[in-house]
Tab-separated table of C-alpha atoms in Angstrom:
chain	number	residue	atom	x	y	z
F	1	MET	CA	32.419	1.664	1.477
F	2	LYS	CA	29.689	-0.189	3.370
F	3	ILE	CA	31.448	0.100	6.716
F	4	ILE	CA	32.226	3.776	6.154
F	5	ALA	CA	28.622	4.540	5.166
F	6	ILE	CA	27.220	2.789	8.257
F	7	MET	CA	29.752	4.410	10.576
F	8	ILE	CA	29.094	7.917	9.237
F	9	THR	CA	25.328	7.362	9.504
F	10	LYS	CA	25.600	6.308	13.127
F	11	LEU	CA	27.835	9.255	14.008
F	12	ALA	CA	25.581	11.739	12.214
F	13	ALA	CA	22.458	10.341	13.874
F	14	PHE	CA	24.156	10.474	17.287
F	15	GLY	CA	25.183	14.076	16.707
F	16	LEU	CA	21.653	15.063	15.751
F	17	ARG	CA	20.254	13.382	18.866
F	18	LEU	CA	22.653	15.384	21.033
F	19	ILE	CA	21.106	18.614	19.793
F	20	GLY	CA	17.573	17.244	20.022
F	21	ARG	CA	17.050	16.665	16.347
F	22	GLY	CA	16.359	13.727	14.064
F	23	GLY	CA	15.598	13.478	10.384
F	24	SER	CA	16.964	11.815	7.294
F	25	LEU	CA	20.287	13.662	6.904
F	26	PRO	CA	22.366	10.643	8.052
F	27	GLY	CA	20.767	8.478	5.371
F	28	THR	CA	21.366	11.162	2.747
F	29	ILE	CA	25.079	11.128	3.586
F	30	ALA	CA	25.184	7.304	3.521
F	31	LEU	CA	23.614	7.195	0.053
F	32	LYS	CA	26.211	9.678	-1.203
F	33	ILE	CA	28.961	7.388	0.054
F	34	ASP	CA	27.346	4.159	-1.174
F	35	PRO	CA	24.188	4.436	-3.315
F	36	ASN	CA	23.614	0.667	-3.020
F	37	ILE	CA	24.019	0.479	0.749
F	38	LEU	CA	20.526	-0.963	1.388
F	39	GLN	CA	21.309	-3.987	-0.791
F	40	LYS	CA	24.300	-4.778	1.412
F	41	LEU	CA	22.327	-5.154	4.646
F	42	GLN	CA	21.418	-8.513	6.184
F	43	MET	CA	18.312	-9.217	8.257
F	44	SER	CA	16.742	-12.555	9.083
F	45	GLY	CA	13.320	-11.225	10.149
F	46	PRO	CA	10.560	-9.985	7.801
F	47	ILE	CA	10.627	-6.502	6.331
F	48	VAL	CA	7.177	-4.957	5.885
F	49	LEU	CA	6.574	-1.836	3.815
F	50	VAL	CA	3.412	0.229	4.349
F	51	THR	CA	2.366	2.709	1.681
F	52	GLY	CA	-0.683	4.478	0.264
F	53	THR	CA	-2.055	7.988	-0.077
F	54	ASN	CA	-3.742	8.179	3.325
F	55	GLY	CA	-3.240	6.238	6.543
F	56	LYS	CA	0.264	4.860	6.073
F	57	THR	CA	1.726	6.510	9.176
F	58	SER	CA	-1.045	5.280	11.468
F	59	THR	CA	-1.090	1.808	9.887
F	60	ALA	CA	2.676	1.364	10.153
F	61	ASN	CA	2.748	2.542	13.760
F	62	MET	CA	-0.198	0.337	14.783
F	63	LEU	CA	1.466	-2.645	13.116
F	64	THR	CA	4.682	-1.885	14.988
F	65	GLU	CA	2.769	-1.817	18.276
F	66	ALA	CA	1.116	-5.153	17.438
F	67	PHE	CA	4.485	-6.808	16.792
F	68	LEU	CA	5.835	-5.330	20.043
F	69	ALA	CA	2.822	-6.559	22.004
F	70	ASP	CA	3.500	-10.004	20.552
F	71	GLY	CA	6.960	-9.928	22.144
F	72	LYS	CA	8.972	-9.121	19.035
F	73	HIS	CA	11.899	-6.743	18.648
F	74	VAL	CA	10.870	-4.322	15.892
F	75	ILE	CA	12.612	-1.468	14.134
F	76	SER	CA	10.485	1.214	12.494
F	77	ASN	CA	10.621	4.767	11.156
F	78	ARG	CA	7.902	5.866	13.579
F	79	LYS	CA	8.450	9.579	13.068
F	80	GLY	CA	7.493	9.369	9.420
F	81	ASP	CA	10.850	9.816	7.643
F	82	ASN	CA	9.405	7.821	4.764
F	83	LEU	CA	11.577	8.813	1.812
F	84	LEU	CA	14.610	6.819	0.661
F	85	ALA	CA	16.993	8.763	2.895
F	86	GLY	CA	14.743	8.356	5.952
F	87	VAL	CA	14.370	4.594	5.445
F	88	THR	CA	18.143	4.341	4.945
F	89	THR	CA	18.706	6.201	8.213
F	90	THR	CA	16.398	3.806	10.076
F	91	MET	CA	18.019	0.671	8.687
F	92	LEU	CA	21.647	1.757	9.059
F	93	THR	CA	21.310	3.093	12.592
F	94	ASN	CA	20.028	-0.357	13.595
F	95	ALA	CA	22.796	-2.269	11.787
F	96	ASP	CA	26.241	-3.275	13.021
F	97	LEU	CA	29.305	-2.288	10.995
F	98	ARG	CA	29.013	-5.466	8.954
F	99	GLY	CA	25.504	-4.504	7.911
F	100	ARG	CA	23.734	-7.095	10.066
F	101	ILE	CA	20.431	-6.074	11.646
F	102	LYS	CA	19.324	-8.024	14.678
F	103	ALA	CA	15.552	-7.640	14.851
F	104	ASP	CA	12.508	-9.864	14.645
F	105	ALA	CA	10.850	-7.533	12.126
F	106	ALA	CA	11.143	-4.163	10.404
F	107	VAL	CA	8.031	-2.085	9.714
F	108	LEU	CA	8.714	0.807	7.368
F	109	GLU	CA	6.326	3.507	6.260
F	110	VAL	CA	7.258	4.426	2.684
F	111	ASP	CA	6.129	7.353	0.549
F	112	GLU	CA	4.426	6.067	-2.608
F	113	LEU	CA	6.952	7.744	-4.906
F	114	ASN	CA	9.792	5.985	-3.089
F	115	ILE	CA	8.438	2.430	-3.321
F	116	PRO	CA	10.445	1.702	-6.525
F	117	TYR	CA	13.708	2.558	-4.743
F	118	ILE	CA	13.005	0.786	-1.450
F	119	ILE	CA	11.527	-2.418	-2.842
F	120	LYS	CA	14.532	-2.878	-5.124
F	121	GLY	CA	16.971	-2.200	-2.311
F	122	LEU	CA	15.616	-4.393	0.498
F	123	PRO	CA	14.435	-8.039	0.700
F	124	VAL	CA	10.833	-7.041	1.347
F	125	SER	CA	8.583	-9.748	2.805
F	126	ALA	CA	5.258	-7.921	2.528
F	127	LEU	CA	3.919	-4.747	0.949
F	128	VAL	CA	0.838	-3.285	2.669
F	129	VAL	CA	-1.174	-0.805	0.593
F	130	THR	CA	-3.898	1.292	2.227
F	131	ASN	CA	-5.437	3.234	-0.682
F	132	PHE	CA	-4.707	5.420	-3.697
F	133	PHE	CA	-6.359	8.813	-3.996
F	134	ARG	CA	-5.581	11.924	-5.969
F	135	ASP	CA	-2.954	13.714	-3.943
F	136	GLN	CA	-0.814	16.805	-4.450
F	137	LEU	CA	-0.660	16.949	-8.249
F	138	ASP	CA	2.556	18.937	-8.508
F	139	ARG	CA	4.401	16.560	-6.158
F	140	ALA	CA	2.809	13.112	-6.478
F	141	LYS	CA	1.775	13.646	-10.118
F	142	GLU	CA	-1.417	12.273	-11.654
F	143	MET	CA	-2.589	9.153	-9.867
F	144	GLU	CA	-2.338	6.880	-12.889
F	145	GLN	CA	1.331	7.830	-13.284
F	146	LEU	CA	1.992	7.055	-9.634
F	147	ILE	CA	0.315	3.645	-9.718
F	148	SER	CA	2.064	2.727	-12.971
F	149	ARG	CA	5.435	3.419	-11.376
F	150	ILE	CA	4.592	1.159	-8.464
F	151	GLU	CA	3.285	-1.543	-10.813
F	152	ASN	CA	6.554	-1.499	-12.747
F	153	SER	CA	8.571	-1.740	-9.539
F	154	ILE	CA	6.722	-4.865	-8.299
F	155	SER	CA	6.743	-6.783	-11.591
F	156	ASP	CA	9.291	-9.231	-10.140
F	157	PHE	CA	8.251	-8.934	-6.467
F	158	LYS	CA	7.922	-12.367	-4.846
F	159	GLY	CA	6.657	-11.416	-1.414
F	160	MET	CA	3.127	-10.960	-0.064
F	161	LEU	CA	0.827	-8.132	-1.128
F	162	ILE	CA	-1.627	-7.057	1.584
F	163	LEU	CA	-4.195	-5.006	-0.252
F	164	ASN	CA	-7.337	-2.988	0.430
F	165	ALA	CA	-9.941	-5.066	-1.427
F	166	ASN	CA	-12.381	-2.143	-1.506
F	167	ASP	CA	-10.080	0.087	-3.572
F	168	PRO	CA	-9.908	-0.928	-7.256
F	169	ASN	CA	-6.729	1.080	-7.698
F	170	VAL	CA	-5.060	-1.027	-5.012
F	171	VAL	CA	-6.500	-4.364	-6.150
F	172	ARG	CA	-4.998	-3.842	-9.616
F	173	LEU	CA	-1.493	-4.218	-8.139
F	174	SER	CA	-2.008	-7.969	-7.943
F	175	ASP	CA	-2.240	-8.054	-11.768
F	176	ALA	CA	1.145	-6.358	-12.049
F	177	ALA	CA	2.920	-8.564	-9.490
F	178	LYS	CA	2.698	-11.914	-11.287
F	179	HIS	CA	5.181	-13.610	-8.936
F	180	ALA	CA	3.613	-12.360	-5.684
F	181	LYS	CA	0.768	-13.697	-3.596
F	182	ALA	CA	-1.965	-11.451	-2.197
F	183	LEU	CA	-4.152	-11.171	0.875
F	184	TYR	CA	-7.131	-8.828	0.827
F	185	TYR	CA	-8.810	-6.904	3.634
F	186	GLY	CA	-11.949	-4.797	3.744
F	187	ILE	CA	-15.079	-3.848	5.663
F	188	LYS	CA	-18.649	-4.997	5.157
F	189	ARG	CA	-21.436	-2.666	4.146
F	190	CYS	CA	-22.565	-0.595	7.129
F	191	LYS	CA	-25.092	2.102	8.070
F	192	SER	CA	-22.976	4.891	6.618
F	193	SER	CA	-22.457	3.140	3.259
F	194	LEU	CA	-23.940	4.879	0.223
F	195	ILE	CA	-25.438	3.700	-3.057
F	196	GLU	CA	-24.198	6.848	-4.817
F	197	THR	CA	-21.446	9.323	-3.978
F	198	SER	CA	-20.619	12.908	-4.914
F	199	GLU	CA	-17.118	12.746	-3.500
F	200	ALA	CA	-14.008	12.957	-5.690
F	201	SER	CA	-13.644	9.485	-7.147
F	202	GLU	CA	-10.757	7.886	-9.018
F	203	GLY	CA	-12.356	4.423	-9.147
F	204	LYS	CA	-14.873	4.910	-11.952
F	205	PHE	CA	-13.269	2.756	-14.614
F	206	CYS	CA	-11.857	-0.749	-14.787
F	207	PRO	CA	-8.037	-0.814	-14.775
F	208	ARG	CA	-8.087	-3.954	-16.929
F	209	CYS	CA	-10.429	-3.052	-19.785
F	210	GLY	CA	-11.421	0.564	-19.229
F	211	SER	CA	-15.156	-0.110	-18.890
F	212	ARG	CA	-17.196	1.546	-16.176
F	213	LEU	CA	-17.150	-0.013	-12.728
F	214	HIS	CA	-20.467	-0.706	-11.028
F	215	TYR	CA	-20.605	-0.245	-7.249
F	216	ARG	CA	-22.944	-2.120	-4.951
F	217	PHE	CA	-22.079	0.451	-2.277
F	218	TYR	CA	-19.539	3.139	-1.407
F	219	GLN	CA	-17.880	3.484	1.986
F	220	TYR	CA	-16.229	6.809	1.120
F	221	SER	CA	-14.792	8.287	-2.066
F	222	HIS	CA	-14.263	5.301	-4.430
F	223	ILE	CA	-13.780	2.815	-1.581
F	224	GLY	CA	-16.535	0.191	-1.728
F	225	GLU	CA	-17.685	-3.025	-3.376
F	226	PHE	CA	-17.248	-2.912	-7.141
F	227	ALA	CA	-17.425	-5.007	-10.314
F	228	CYS	CA	-16.610	-4.299	-13.945
F	229	GLU	CA	-19.524	-4.369	-16.377
F	230	ALA	CA	-17.419	-5.927	-19.159
F	231	CYS	CA	-14.804	-8.233	-17.567
F	232	ASP	CA	-14.203	-10.224	-14.383
F	233	PHE	CA	-12.402	-7.459	-12.446
F	234	SER	CA	-14.212	-7.029	-9.122
F	235	THR	CA	-13.782	-6.846	-5.366
F	236	PRO	CA	-11.876	-10.037	-4.545
F	237	PRO	CA	-12.852	-12.450	-1.750
F	238	LEU	CA	-11.710	-11.003	1.560
F	239	ASP	CA	-9.121	-12.753	3.712
F	240	ALA	CA	-9.767	-10.345	6.590
F	241	VAL	CA	-13.166	-8.667	6.800
F	242	GLY	CA	-14.329	-6.207	9.439
F	243	GLU	CA	-17.862	-5.391	10.491
F	244	VAL	CA	-18.682	-1.941	11.832
F	245	VAL	CA	-20.497	-1.842	15.158
F	246	SER	CA	-20.395	1.919	15.797
F	247	ILE	CA	-18.371	4.583	14.011
F	248	PRO	CA	-18.867	7.188	16.799
F	249	LYS	CA	-17.743	4.624	19.393
F	250	ARG	CA	-14.966	3.413	17.040
F	251	THR	CA	-15.918	-0.243	17.518
F	252	PHE	CA	-15.869	-3.070	14.964
F	253	LEU	CA	-15.798	-6.855	14.834
F	254	TYR	CA	-13.270	-9.148	13.200
F	255	ASP	CA	-13.169	-12.927	13.319
F	256	GLY	CA	-15.511	-13.048	16.335
F	257	MET	CA	-13.544	-10.506	18.371
F	258	SER	CA	-14.447	-6.914	19.221
F	259	PHE	CA	-11.917	-4.141	18.556
F	260	GLU	CA	-11.795	-0.419	19.262
F	261	ALA	CA	-10.032	1.750	16.716
F	262	PRO	CA	-7.617	4.200	18.352
F	263	GLN	CA	-8.935	7.068	16.203
F	264	GLY	CA	-12.325	8.090	14.867
F	265	GLY	CA	-13.703	7.598	11.383
F	266	LEU	CA	-14.404	4.660	9.092
F	267	TYR	CA	-11.062	5.221	7.363
F	268	THR	CA	-9.294	4.422	10.629
F	269	MET	CA	-11.080	1.068	10.780
F	270	TYR	CA	-9.658	0.326	7.339
F	271	ASN	CA	-6.177	1.025	8.713
F	272	CYS	CA	-6.942	-1.358	11.564
F	273	MET	CA	-8.038	-4.055	9.130
F	274	ALA	CA	-4.763	-3.665	7.218
F	275	VAL	CA	-2.948	-4.341	10.493
F	276	LEU	CA	-5.128	-7.349	11.307
F	277	CYS	CA	-4.625	-8.832	7.853
F	278	CYS	CA	-0.859	-8.381	8.091
F	279	ALA	CA	-0.852	-9.809	11.614
F	280	LYS	CA	-2.755	-12.862	10.374
F	281	TYR	CA	-0.084	-13.489	7.738
F	282	PHE	CA	2.801	-13.209	10.206
F	283	GLY	CA	1.087	-15.192	12.964
F	284	VAL	CA	0.630	-12.297	15.384
F	285	SER	CA	-2.276	-12.962	17.742
F	286	GLN	CA	-5.456	-10.886	17.686
F	287	GLU	CA	-4.947	-10.218	21.397
F	288	ALA	CA	-1.561	-8.676	20.588
F	289	VAL	CA	-3.153	-6.541	17.863
F	290	ASN	CA	-5.821	-5.351	20.286
F	291	GLN	CA	-3.103	-4.454	22.769
F	292	GLY	CA	-1.232	-2.721	19.971
F	293	PHE	CA	-4.274	-0.569	19.211
F	294	ALA	CA	-4.474	0.357	22.897
F	295	ASN	CA	-0.752	1.240	23.016
F	296	PHE	CA	-0.871	3.255	19.805
F	297	VAL	CA	0.094	6.903	20.212
F	298	VAL	CA	-1.864	9.108	17.826
F	299	PRO	CA	0.549	10.882	15.438
F	300	ASP	CA	0.604	14.654	15.512
F	301	GLY	CA	-2.446	16.100	13.838
F	302	ARG	CA	-4.431	12.906	13.370
F	303	ASN	CA	-7.556	13.566	15.426
F	304	GLU	CA	-5.174	14.824	18.104
F	305	THR	CA	-7.019	16.147	21.155
F	306	PHE	CA	-5.895	18.953	23.480
F	307	THR	CA	-7.629	20.340	26.557
F	308	ARG	CA	-7.310	23.765	28.156
F	309	GLU	CA	-9.440	24.609	31.156
F	310	ARG	CA	-12.932	23.785	29.860
F	311	GLN	CA	-11.998	23.901	26.200
F	312	THR	CA	-11.358	20.907	23.958
F	313	LEU	CA	-9.411	21.309	20.723
F	314	ILE	CA	-9.012	18.710	17.972
F	315	LEU	CA	-6.214	19.076	15.423
F	316	ASN	CA	-6.233	17.374	12.029
F	317	LEU	CA	-3.918	17.298	9.041
F	318	ILE	CA	-5.534	17.730	5.617
F	319	LYS	CA	-3.628	17.283	2.357
F	320	ASN	CA	-5.972	15.955	-0.331
F	321	PRO	CA	-9.721	15.820	-1.047
F	322	THR	CA	-10.472	12.351	0.311
F	323	GLY	CA	-8.589	12.763	3.583
F	324	ALA	CA	-10.024	16.243	4.053
F	325	ASN	CA	-13.562	15.000	3.367
F	326	GLU	CA	-13.218	12.381	6.080
F	327	VAL	CA	-12.156	15.095	8.514
F	328	MET	CA	-15.153	17.195	7.438
F	329	LYS	CA	-17.429	14.236	8.237
F	330	VAL	CA	-15.995	13.911	11.732
F	331	ILE	CA	-16.630	17.616	12.374
F	332	GLU	CA	-20.119	17.469	10.860
F	333	GLU	CA	-21.112	14.519	13.043
F	334	ASP	CA	-20.208	16.455	16.197
F	335	ALA	CA	-23.430	18.097	17.435
F	336	GLU	CA	-21.618	20.434	19.862
F	337	GLU	CA	-21.230	24.130	19.158
F	338	ARG	CA	-17.805	24.713	17.651
F	339	SER	CA	-15.399	27.126	16.031
F	340	VAL	CA	-13.029	26.064	13.279
F	341	LEU	CA	-9.605	27.291	12.205
F	342	VAL	CA	-8.542	26.357	8.647
F	343	VAL	CA	-4.848	26.875	7.759
F	344	LEU	CA	-4.026	26.543	4.057
F	345	ASN	CA	-0.393	26.699	2.921
F	346	ASP	CA	1.012	26.159	-0.570
F	347	ASN	CA	4.650	25.357	0.131
F	348	THR	CA	6.445	22.587	-1.760
F	349	GLN	CA	5.537	19.884	0.754
F	350	ASP	CA	1.885	20.979	0.722
F	351	GLY	CA	1.676	21.048	-3.039
F	352	CYS	CA	1.594	24.434	-4.722
F	353	ASP	CA	-1.598	23.515	-6.599
F	354	ILE	CA	-4.474	24.133	-4.182
F	355	SER	CA	-7.292	23.285	-6.594
F	356	TRP	CA	-8.096	20.273	-4.385
F	357	ILE	CA	-9.943	22.532	-1.948
F	358	TYR	CA	-12.797	22.678	-4.494
F	359	ASP	CA	-13.157	18.892	-4.298
F	360	THR	CA	-13.326	19.045	-0.509
F	361	HIS	CA	-16.764	19.347	1.060
F	362	PHE	CA	-16.118	22.352	3.289
F	363	GLU	CA	-19.881	22.872	3.112
F	364	LYS	CA	-20.082	20.327	5.941
F	365	LEU	CA	-18.712	23.026	8.253
F	366	LEU	CA	-21.566	25.374	7.441
F	367	SER	CA	-24.129	24.274	9.994
F	368	THR	CA	-25.723	26.228	12.806
F	369	SER	CA	-23.337	24.424	15.179
F	370	THR	CA	-20.371	26.261	13.640
F	371	LYS	CA	-20.203	29.667	15.314
F	372	HIS	CA	-16.964	30.981	13.833
F	373	ILE	CA	-14.616	30.097	10.988
F	374	ILE	CA	-11.103	31.512	11.138
F	375	ILE	CA	-8.809	31.378	8.103
F	376	SER	CA	-5.017	31.598	8.021
F	377	GLY	CA	-2.028	30.386	6.013
F	378	THR	CA	-0.195	31.519	2.892
F	379	ARG	CA	-3.368	31.029	0.819
F	380	CYS	CA	-5.868	32.259	3.384
F	381	TYR	CA	-7.706	34.475	0.894
F	382	ASP	CA	-8.124	31.580	-1.535
F	383	MET	CA	-9.654	29.584	1.320
F	384	ALA	CA	-11.931	32.497	2.170
F	385	LEU	CA	-13.073	32.635	-1.464
F	386	ARG	CA	-13.749	28.885	-1.406
F	387	LEU	CA	-16.016	29.315	1.630
F	388	LYS	CA	-17.750	32.293	0.020
F	389	TYR	CA	-18.561	30.111	-3.003
F	390	SER	CA	-19.964	27.501	-0.627
F	391	GLY	CA	-22.496	30.035	0.604
F	392	TYR	CA	-20.824	31.221	3.807
F	393	ASP	CA	-21.276	34.897	4.622
F	394	PRO	CA	-17.822	36.444	3.985
F	395	ASP	CA	-18.528	39.101	6.609
F	396	LYS	CA	-18.547	36.345	9.229
F	397	LEU	CA	-15.137	35.009	8.236
F	398	ILE	CA	-12.228	35.903	10.485
F	399	ILE	CA	-9.094	36.155	8.332
F	400	LYS	CA	-5.753	36.312	10.112
F	401	GLU	CA	-2.605	36.331	7.995
F	402	SER	CA	-0.605	35.851	11.191
F	403	LEU	CA	-0.872	32.263	12.393
F	404	SER	CA	-0.293	33.242	16.007
F	405	GLU	CA	-3.135	35.770	15.810
F	406	ALA	CA	-5.359	33.101	14.259
F	407	VAL	CA	-4.699	30.712	17.160
F	408	GLU	CA	-5.368	33.481	19.667
F	409	ALA	CA	-8.659	34.263	17.913
F	410	LEU	CA	-9.647	30.605	18.008
F	411	PHE	CA	-9.040	30.288	21.746
F	412	ASP	CA	-11.187	33.391	22.286
F	413	CYS	CA	-14.143	31.436	20.845
F	414	ASP	CA	-16.594	29.396	22.892
F	415	GLY	CA	-17.480	25.737	22.404
F	416	LYS	CA	-15.343	22.956	20.985
F	417	LEU	CA	-12.422	24.043	18.847
F	418	TYR	CA	-11.268	22.391	15.623
F	419	VAL	CA	-8.118	23.076	13.639
F	420	VAL	CA	-7.473	21.678	10.167
F	421	ALA	CA	-4.074	22.429	8.677
F	422	THR	CA	-2.035	21.488	5.636
F	423	TYR	CA	1.333	19.744	5.934
F	424	THR	CA	3.749	22.632	6.526
F	425	ALA	CA	1.224	24.422	8.737
F	426	LEU	CA	0.695	21.445	11.045
F	427	GLN	CA	3.748	21.663	13.297
F	428	PRO	CA	3.760	25.488	13.564
F	429	VAL	CA	0.090	25.571	14.551
F	430	ARG	CA	0.585	22.625	16.910
F	431	THR	CA	3.456	24.425	18.638
F	432	LEU	CA	1.288	27.513	19.102
F	433	ILE	CA	-1.522	25.373	20.555
F	434	VAL	CA	0.816	23.598	22.983
F	435	ASN	CA	2.347	26.904	24.121
F	436	LYS	CA	-1.106	28.387	24.659
F	437	ILE	CA	-2.192	25.406	26.738
F	438	LYS	CA	0.983	25.634	28.830
F	439	GLY	CA	0.029	29.201	29.690
F	440	GLY	CA	2.256	31.150	27.358
F	441	LYS	CA	1.211	33.424	24.576
F	442	SER	CA	0.793	31.806	21.194
């Protein structure tokens, strides 16, 4: 069955490439033929899984680039097919018919819900965890449920945990993985750090004893330096610690060397530190990591920049309060006059529960620098109501049920243009933007 499953996967993947498509269908077929196919693969190099609520795509791709810059042959699911079927597709298309994979390393982005399946199916060398935030409730469930599932799946894990030391919900994984070792990364207190925060926070209570956590400072949301008031749970000593030089210039220091993050925002520097910590464990040089950051191609909708004549447009994906709040900060910090398009969908992949928009600080858009706000998407009127509650004059809102009309309206605006879109809206709006820039009608 193993040979048949691998052969069918390769043929299906080849057929999809011929028609210009990819995706996880080949892996879905393979798992139907042999549900245990991943356990039958052989690979001598390390297998690294990258997971977390936010930042896993960027972190996995930057880590892949670092390994490549260090001269290693790496396989990776770069395009983000991070469910069981997508990971299966990646592994089987790189295997021979006997199930042998010839590569120096595999770097796999994995959806949090799929960690239990992947980590049981592959000989994982290291698990990198970026953060845990409240996500789409109807898909990812309540955060405590999600973390508990991961904790159960790593109870007998014997590899290396590479954990964000500034997230108590990530640090707790080391308690669950009694047979694993752990390395911790984080970032020192900086100018933007806060003593108190009003952002949505899931790090208020100790995961060991339930007492309140005390924070010396917050970086964003519940990310910061913490300690329990009743037990010894606290931010662990850092094995890889970054020091912010300038968030606007995206520069930070690590181990005496200067680095430039390939994207803006403090959260991106955390992704970079995850890469540097993992690179330290696997003996990848800091020079190779720096080159990897330079070679990194920004994924679609992650501070992605477009230019058209004299206009600049920045596209960002938003999918939960913490990630959206970080995007709001980037927009707020931009002093240029701007217009903003917000696209809110409620399809299955977005999460049908859109209550998270009330935990997102859209108020940061409401400065004198923002000249127009355009709303679109399947829940455009809910988004308009949210902005009305924030104090924005509803008569100034431009509501376009048609996404193409919304993009046209945005390009008619002066100043810098920003687009923030939920998951299923991202590629449609991106296609319209690209077509408009190429000279066609959106």
